[in-house]
Coordinates of C-alpha atoms in Angstrom, one line a residue:
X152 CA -56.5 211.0 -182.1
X153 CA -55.7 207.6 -181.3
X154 CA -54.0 205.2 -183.6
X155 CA -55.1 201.8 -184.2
X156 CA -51.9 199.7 -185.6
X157 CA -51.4 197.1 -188.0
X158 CA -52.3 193.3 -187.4
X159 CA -48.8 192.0 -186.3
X160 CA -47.3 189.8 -189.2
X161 CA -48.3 185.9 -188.9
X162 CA -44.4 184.9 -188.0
X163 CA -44.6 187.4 -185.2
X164 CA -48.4 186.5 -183.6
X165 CA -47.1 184.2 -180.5
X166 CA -47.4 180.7 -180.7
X167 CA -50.0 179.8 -178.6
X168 CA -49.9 175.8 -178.7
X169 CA -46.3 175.1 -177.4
X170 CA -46.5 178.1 -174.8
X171 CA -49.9 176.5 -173.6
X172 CA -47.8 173.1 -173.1
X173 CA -45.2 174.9 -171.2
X174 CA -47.2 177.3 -168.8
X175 CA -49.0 174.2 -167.7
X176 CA -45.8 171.6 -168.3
X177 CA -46.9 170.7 -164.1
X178 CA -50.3 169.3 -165.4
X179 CA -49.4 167.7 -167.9
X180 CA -47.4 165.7 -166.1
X181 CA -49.5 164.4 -163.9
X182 CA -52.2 163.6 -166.3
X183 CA -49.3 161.6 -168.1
X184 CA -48.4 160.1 -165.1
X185 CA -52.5 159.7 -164.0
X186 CA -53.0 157.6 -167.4
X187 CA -49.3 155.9 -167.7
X188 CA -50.3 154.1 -164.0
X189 CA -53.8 153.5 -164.5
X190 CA -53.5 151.6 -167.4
X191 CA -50.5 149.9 -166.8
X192 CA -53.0 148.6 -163.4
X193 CA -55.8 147.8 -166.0
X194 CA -53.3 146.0 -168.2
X195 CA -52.2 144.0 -164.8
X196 CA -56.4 143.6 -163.9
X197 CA -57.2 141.8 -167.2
X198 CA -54.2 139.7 -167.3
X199 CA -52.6 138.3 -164.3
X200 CA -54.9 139.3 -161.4
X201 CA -58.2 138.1 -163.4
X202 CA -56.4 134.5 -164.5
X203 CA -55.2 134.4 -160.8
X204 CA -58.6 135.0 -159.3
X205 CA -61.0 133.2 -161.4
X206 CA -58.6 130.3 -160.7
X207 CA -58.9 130.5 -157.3
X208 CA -63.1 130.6 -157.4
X209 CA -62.5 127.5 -159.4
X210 CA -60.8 126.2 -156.3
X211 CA -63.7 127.5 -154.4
X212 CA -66.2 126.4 -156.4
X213 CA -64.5 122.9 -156.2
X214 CA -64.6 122.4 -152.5
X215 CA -65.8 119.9 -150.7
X216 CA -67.1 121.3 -147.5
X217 CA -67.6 118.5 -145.6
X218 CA -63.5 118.3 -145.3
X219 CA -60.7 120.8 -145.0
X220 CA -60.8 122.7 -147.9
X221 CA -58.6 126.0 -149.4
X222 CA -58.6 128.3 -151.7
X223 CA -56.6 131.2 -152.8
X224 CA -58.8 134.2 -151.5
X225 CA -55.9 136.2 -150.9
X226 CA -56.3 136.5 -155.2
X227 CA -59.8 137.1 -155.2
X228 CA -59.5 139.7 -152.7
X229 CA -56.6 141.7 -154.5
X230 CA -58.6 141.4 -157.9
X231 CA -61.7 143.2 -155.8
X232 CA -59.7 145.6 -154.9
X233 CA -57.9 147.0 -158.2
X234 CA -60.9 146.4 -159.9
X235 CA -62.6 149.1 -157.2
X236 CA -59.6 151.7 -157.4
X237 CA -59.0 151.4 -160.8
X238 CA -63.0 152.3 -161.2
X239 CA -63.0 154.5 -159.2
X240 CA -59.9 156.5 -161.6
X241 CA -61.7 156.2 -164.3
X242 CA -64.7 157.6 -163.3
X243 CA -62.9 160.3 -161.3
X244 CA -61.2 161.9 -164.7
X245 CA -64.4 164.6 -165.5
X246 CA -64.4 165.9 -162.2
X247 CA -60.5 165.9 -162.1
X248 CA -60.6 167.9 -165.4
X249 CA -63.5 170.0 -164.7
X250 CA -61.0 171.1 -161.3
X251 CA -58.2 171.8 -163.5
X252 CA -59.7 174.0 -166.3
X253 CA -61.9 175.8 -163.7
X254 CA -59.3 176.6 -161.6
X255 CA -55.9 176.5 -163.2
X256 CA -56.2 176.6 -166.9
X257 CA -58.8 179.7 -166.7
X258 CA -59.7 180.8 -163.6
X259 CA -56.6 181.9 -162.6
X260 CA -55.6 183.0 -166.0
X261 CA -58.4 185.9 -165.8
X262 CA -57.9 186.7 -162.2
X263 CA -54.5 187.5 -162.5
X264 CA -54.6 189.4 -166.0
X265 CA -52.7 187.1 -167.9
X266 CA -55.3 186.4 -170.3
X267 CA -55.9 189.9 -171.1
X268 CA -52.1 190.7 -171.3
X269 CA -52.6 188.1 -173.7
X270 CA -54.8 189.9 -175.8
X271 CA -52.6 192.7 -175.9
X272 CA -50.1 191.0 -177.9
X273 CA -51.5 190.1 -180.8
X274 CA -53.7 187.4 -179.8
X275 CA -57.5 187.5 -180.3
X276 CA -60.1 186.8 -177.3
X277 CA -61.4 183.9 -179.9
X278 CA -58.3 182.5 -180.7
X279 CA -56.9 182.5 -177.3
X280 CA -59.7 180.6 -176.4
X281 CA -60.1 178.0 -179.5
X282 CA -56.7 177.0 -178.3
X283 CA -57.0 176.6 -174.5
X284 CA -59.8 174.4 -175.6
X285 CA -58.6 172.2 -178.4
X286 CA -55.4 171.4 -176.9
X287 CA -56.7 170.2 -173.5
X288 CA -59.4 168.5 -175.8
X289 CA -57.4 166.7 -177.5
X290 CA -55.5 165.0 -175.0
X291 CA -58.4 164.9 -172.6
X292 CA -59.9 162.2 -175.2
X293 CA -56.9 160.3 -176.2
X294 CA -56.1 159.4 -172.6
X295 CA -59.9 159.5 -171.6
X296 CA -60.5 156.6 -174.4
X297 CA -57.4 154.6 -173.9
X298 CA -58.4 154.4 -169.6
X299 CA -62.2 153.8 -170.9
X300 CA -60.8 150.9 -173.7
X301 CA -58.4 149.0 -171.2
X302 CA -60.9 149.3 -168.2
X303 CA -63.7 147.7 -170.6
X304 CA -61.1 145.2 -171.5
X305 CA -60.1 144.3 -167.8
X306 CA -64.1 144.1 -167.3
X307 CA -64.2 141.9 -170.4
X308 CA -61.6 139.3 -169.4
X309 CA -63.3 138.8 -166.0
X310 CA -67.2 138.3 -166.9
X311 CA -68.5 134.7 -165.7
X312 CA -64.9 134.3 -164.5
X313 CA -64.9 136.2 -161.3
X314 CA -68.1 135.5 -159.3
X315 CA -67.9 139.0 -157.2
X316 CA -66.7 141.1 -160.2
X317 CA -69.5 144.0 -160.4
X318 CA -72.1 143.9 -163.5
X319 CA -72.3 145.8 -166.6
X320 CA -75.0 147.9 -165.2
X321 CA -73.2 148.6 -161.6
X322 CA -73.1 152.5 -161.8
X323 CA -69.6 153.0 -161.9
X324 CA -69.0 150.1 -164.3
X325 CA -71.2 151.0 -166.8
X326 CA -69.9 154.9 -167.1
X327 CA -65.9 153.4 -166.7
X328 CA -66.7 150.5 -169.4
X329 CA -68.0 153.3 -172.0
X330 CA -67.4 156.5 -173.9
X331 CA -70.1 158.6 -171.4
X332 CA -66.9 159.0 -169.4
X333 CA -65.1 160.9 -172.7
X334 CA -68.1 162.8 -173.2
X335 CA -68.4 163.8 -169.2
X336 CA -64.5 164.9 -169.3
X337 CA -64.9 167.0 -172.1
X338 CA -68.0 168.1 -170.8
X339 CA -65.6 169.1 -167.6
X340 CA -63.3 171.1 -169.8
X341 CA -66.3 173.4 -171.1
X342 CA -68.2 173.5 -167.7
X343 CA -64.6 174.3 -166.2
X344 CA -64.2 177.5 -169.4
X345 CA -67.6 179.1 -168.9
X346 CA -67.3 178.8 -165.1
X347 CA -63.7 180.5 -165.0
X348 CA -64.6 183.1 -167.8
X349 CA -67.7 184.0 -166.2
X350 CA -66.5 184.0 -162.2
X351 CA -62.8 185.1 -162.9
X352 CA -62.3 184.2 -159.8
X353 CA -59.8 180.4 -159.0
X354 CA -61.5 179.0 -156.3
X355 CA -65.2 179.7 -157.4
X356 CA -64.5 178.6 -160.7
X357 CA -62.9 175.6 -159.4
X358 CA -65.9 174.9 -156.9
X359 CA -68.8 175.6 -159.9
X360 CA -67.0 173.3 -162.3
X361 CA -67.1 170.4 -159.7
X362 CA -70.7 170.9 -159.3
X363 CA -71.2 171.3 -162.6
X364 CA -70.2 168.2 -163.7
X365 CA -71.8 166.5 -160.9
X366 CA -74.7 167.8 -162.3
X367 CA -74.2 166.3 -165.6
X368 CA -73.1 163.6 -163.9
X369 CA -76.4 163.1 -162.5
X370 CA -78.7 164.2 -164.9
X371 CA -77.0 161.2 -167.0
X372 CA -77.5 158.6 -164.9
X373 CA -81.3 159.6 -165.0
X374 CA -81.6 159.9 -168.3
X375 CA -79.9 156.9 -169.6
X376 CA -82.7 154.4 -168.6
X377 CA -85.3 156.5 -170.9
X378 CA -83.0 157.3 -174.0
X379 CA -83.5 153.8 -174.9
X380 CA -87.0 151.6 -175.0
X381 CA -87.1 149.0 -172.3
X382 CA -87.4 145.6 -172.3
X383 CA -90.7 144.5 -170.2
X384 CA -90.9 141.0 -168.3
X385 CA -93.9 139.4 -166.5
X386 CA -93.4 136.7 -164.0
X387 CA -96.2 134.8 -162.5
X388 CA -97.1 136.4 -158.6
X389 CA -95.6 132.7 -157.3
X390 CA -92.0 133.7 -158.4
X391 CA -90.2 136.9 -157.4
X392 CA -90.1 139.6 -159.5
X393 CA -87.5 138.6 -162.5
X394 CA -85.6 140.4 -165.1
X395 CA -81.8 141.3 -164.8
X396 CA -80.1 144.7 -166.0
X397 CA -80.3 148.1 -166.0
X398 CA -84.0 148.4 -164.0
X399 CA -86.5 151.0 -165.2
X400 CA -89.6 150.4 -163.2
X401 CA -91.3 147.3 -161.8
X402 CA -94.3 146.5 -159.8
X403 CA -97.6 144.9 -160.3
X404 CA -99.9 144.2 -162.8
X405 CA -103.4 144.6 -161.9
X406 CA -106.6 141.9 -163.8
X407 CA -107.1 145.0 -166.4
X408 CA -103.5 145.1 -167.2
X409 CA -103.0 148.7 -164.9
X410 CA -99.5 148.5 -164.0
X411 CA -99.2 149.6 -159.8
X412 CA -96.5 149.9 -157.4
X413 CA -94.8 146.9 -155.9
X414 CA -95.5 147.3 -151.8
X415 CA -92.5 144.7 -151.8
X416 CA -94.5 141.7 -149.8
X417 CA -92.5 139.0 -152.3
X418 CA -94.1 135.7 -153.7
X419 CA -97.8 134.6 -153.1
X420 CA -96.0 131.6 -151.3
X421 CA -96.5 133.9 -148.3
X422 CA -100.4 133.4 -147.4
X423 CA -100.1 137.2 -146.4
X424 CA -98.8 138.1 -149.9
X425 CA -101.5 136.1 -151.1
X426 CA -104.1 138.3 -149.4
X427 CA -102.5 141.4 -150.3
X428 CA -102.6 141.2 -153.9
X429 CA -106.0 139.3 -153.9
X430 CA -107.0 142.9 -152.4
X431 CA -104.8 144.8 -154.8
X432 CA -106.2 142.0 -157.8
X433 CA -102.9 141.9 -158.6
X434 CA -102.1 139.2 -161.4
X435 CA -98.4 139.5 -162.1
X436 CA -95.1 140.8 -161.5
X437 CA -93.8 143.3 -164.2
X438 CA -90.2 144.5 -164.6
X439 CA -88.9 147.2 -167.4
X440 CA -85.5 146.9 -167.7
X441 CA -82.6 147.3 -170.5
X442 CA -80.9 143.8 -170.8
X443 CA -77.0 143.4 -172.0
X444 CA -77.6 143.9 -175.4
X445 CA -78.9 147.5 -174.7
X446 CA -75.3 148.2 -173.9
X447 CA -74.5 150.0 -176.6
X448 CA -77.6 151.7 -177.5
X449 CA -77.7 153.0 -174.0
X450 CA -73.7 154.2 -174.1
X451 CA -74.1 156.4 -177.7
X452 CA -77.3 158.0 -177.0
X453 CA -75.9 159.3 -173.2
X454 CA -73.1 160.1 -174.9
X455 CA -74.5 162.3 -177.9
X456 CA -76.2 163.8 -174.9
X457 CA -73.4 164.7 -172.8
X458 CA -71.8 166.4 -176.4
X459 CA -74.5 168.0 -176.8
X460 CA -74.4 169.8 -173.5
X461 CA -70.5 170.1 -173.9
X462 CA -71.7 171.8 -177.4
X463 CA -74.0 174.1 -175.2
X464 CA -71.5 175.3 -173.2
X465 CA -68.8 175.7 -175.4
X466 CA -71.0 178.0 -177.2
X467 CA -72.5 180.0 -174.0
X468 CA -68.3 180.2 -173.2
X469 CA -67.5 181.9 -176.5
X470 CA -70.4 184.1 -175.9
X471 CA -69.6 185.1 -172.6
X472 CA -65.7 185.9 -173.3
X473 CA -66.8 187.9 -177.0
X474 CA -69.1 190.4 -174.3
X475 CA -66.8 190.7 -172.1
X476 CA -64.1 192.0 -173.9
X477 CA -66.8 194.1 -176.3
X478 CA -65.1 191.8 -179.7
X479 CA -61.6 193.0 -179.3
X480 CA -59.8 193.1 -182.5
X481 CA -56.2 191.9 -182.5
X482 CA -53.6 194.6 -181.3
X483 CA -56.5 197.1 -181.3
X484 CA -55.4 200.0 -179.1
X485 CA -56.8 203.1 -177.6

């Protein structure tokens, strides 16, 4: 008959926190090193390169073209540029995460057994997990939010300052200036779990959680115009179509106020316009769109969204593991 032994004692159950920290001491370097250097460039964006190049499009601004003028552009040019690469960090962390736990932090940890050797030494399925997850969470979100905080700063210091800086509602501005690019990281971390639990496998798991999150990704960017009511603006058929921000929908509005697509012709100061939306009886332009004040509204609500779906996953992830290993009890043996 077999014997089923004791729970081990709590002072001799491994501690999983500080061995986590150490079988992945590589990682966390570089995400220390990932965060140290792009903020210290964000820190260098909002200060000296943003004084430096909104002084220079003063110069420009200031020229007489008639005679020789100058200007430093060698300033505005290096502000476009960290502005673009430090983005383009920021916005690169989910995917960068969602790699990592797919591949390294679980993926490999089930297809070489060390996970379940795990289990065998007084370490539930449940708990191994909780921790794998909270950990990474953890410092996922306080670098995440410090990148998100300093890049939204650098943004800050720069609006009506730098003529080519990028708007609020340029793509990768608006998820680097907010905390949808938290939520999408730790949405990464869960997408990377379920993916390396389920496939077992490193370089599947590491290939699903990529497109997982560009999924999310995705689905976000959809999304986020409709969690929010638009603002609708009419403009008379003489003038373009007006209304700047995040764009919803725009087009024409007919003499019974049905609202039609825009076949693009422009202003009825072009006779051919003019015919075309006599024929359409086209009255007006129309523009929905989510002005600046929106921000805000339009960052919280993606982002209880993309919690939401980390929530889902999470769940699906403790699901998943809890089947597979049948609900293990600690140091249960056969």
């Amino acid at each position: 008959m077999s014997a089923v032994p004791l729970p081990a004692p709590a002072a001799a159950r491994p501690r999983l926190a500080p061995w986590l920290l150490r079988l992945h001491r590589p990682a966390l370097y570089v995400w220390t090193a990932l965060v140290l250097l792009t903020a210290a460039a964000l820190l260098w964006l909002g200060g000296p390169l943003t004084d430096a190049a909104a002084s220079a499009w003063d110069q420009y601004d200031a020229c007489d073209w008639s005679a020789h003028c100058s200007y430093d552009q060698p300033a505005i040019l290096r502000y476009k540029d960290v502005a673009n690469y430090t983005t383009l960090a920021v916005t690169a962390v989910p995917f960068l995460v969602a790699a990592w736990a797919g591949a390294a932090l679980f993926g490999r940890e089930m297809e070489s057994g060390t996970a379940q050797l795990t289990w065998t030494q007084g370490v539930t399925p449940t708990r191994w997990l909780t921790t794998r997850l909270a950990l990474p969470a953890a410092l996922i979100t306080t670098g995440t939010s410090l990148l998100v905080l300093l890049h939204h700063l650098a943004w800050t210091a720069g609006e009506g300052r730098i003529d080519t800086a990028k708007p609020w509602y340029d793509t990768l501005t608006l998820h680097a200036n907010g905390p949808t690019t938290v939520a999408l990281a730790l949405t990464g971390l869960a997408a990377g779990a379920l993916a390396g639990l389920t496939l077992r496998r490193t370089l599947p798991a590491l290939c699903v959680s990529l497109l997982a999150v560009a999924c999310a990704r995705g689905l976000a960017d959809l999304a986020m115009p409709h969690l929010w009511p638009a603002v609708t603006r009419v403009t008379d058929l003489r003038q373009d179509p007006a209304g700047t921000g995040l764009t919803v929908d725009e087009g024409l509005v007919t003499a019974t106020g049905r609202h039609i697509a825009d076949p693009g012709c422009g202003s009825t100061l072009a006779p051919e316009c003019r015919a075309l939306y006599e024929r359409l009886d086209a009255t007006a332009f129309y523009t929905d769109y989510h002005p600046a004040s929106h921000y805000w509204p339009l960052q919280l609500t993606t982002t209880l969204a993309l919690l939401t779906l980390t929530a889902l996953l999470t769940t699906i992830g403790y699901v998943t593991l809890r089947r597979s290993t049948g609900g293990r009890r600690r140091g249960a043996a056969v």
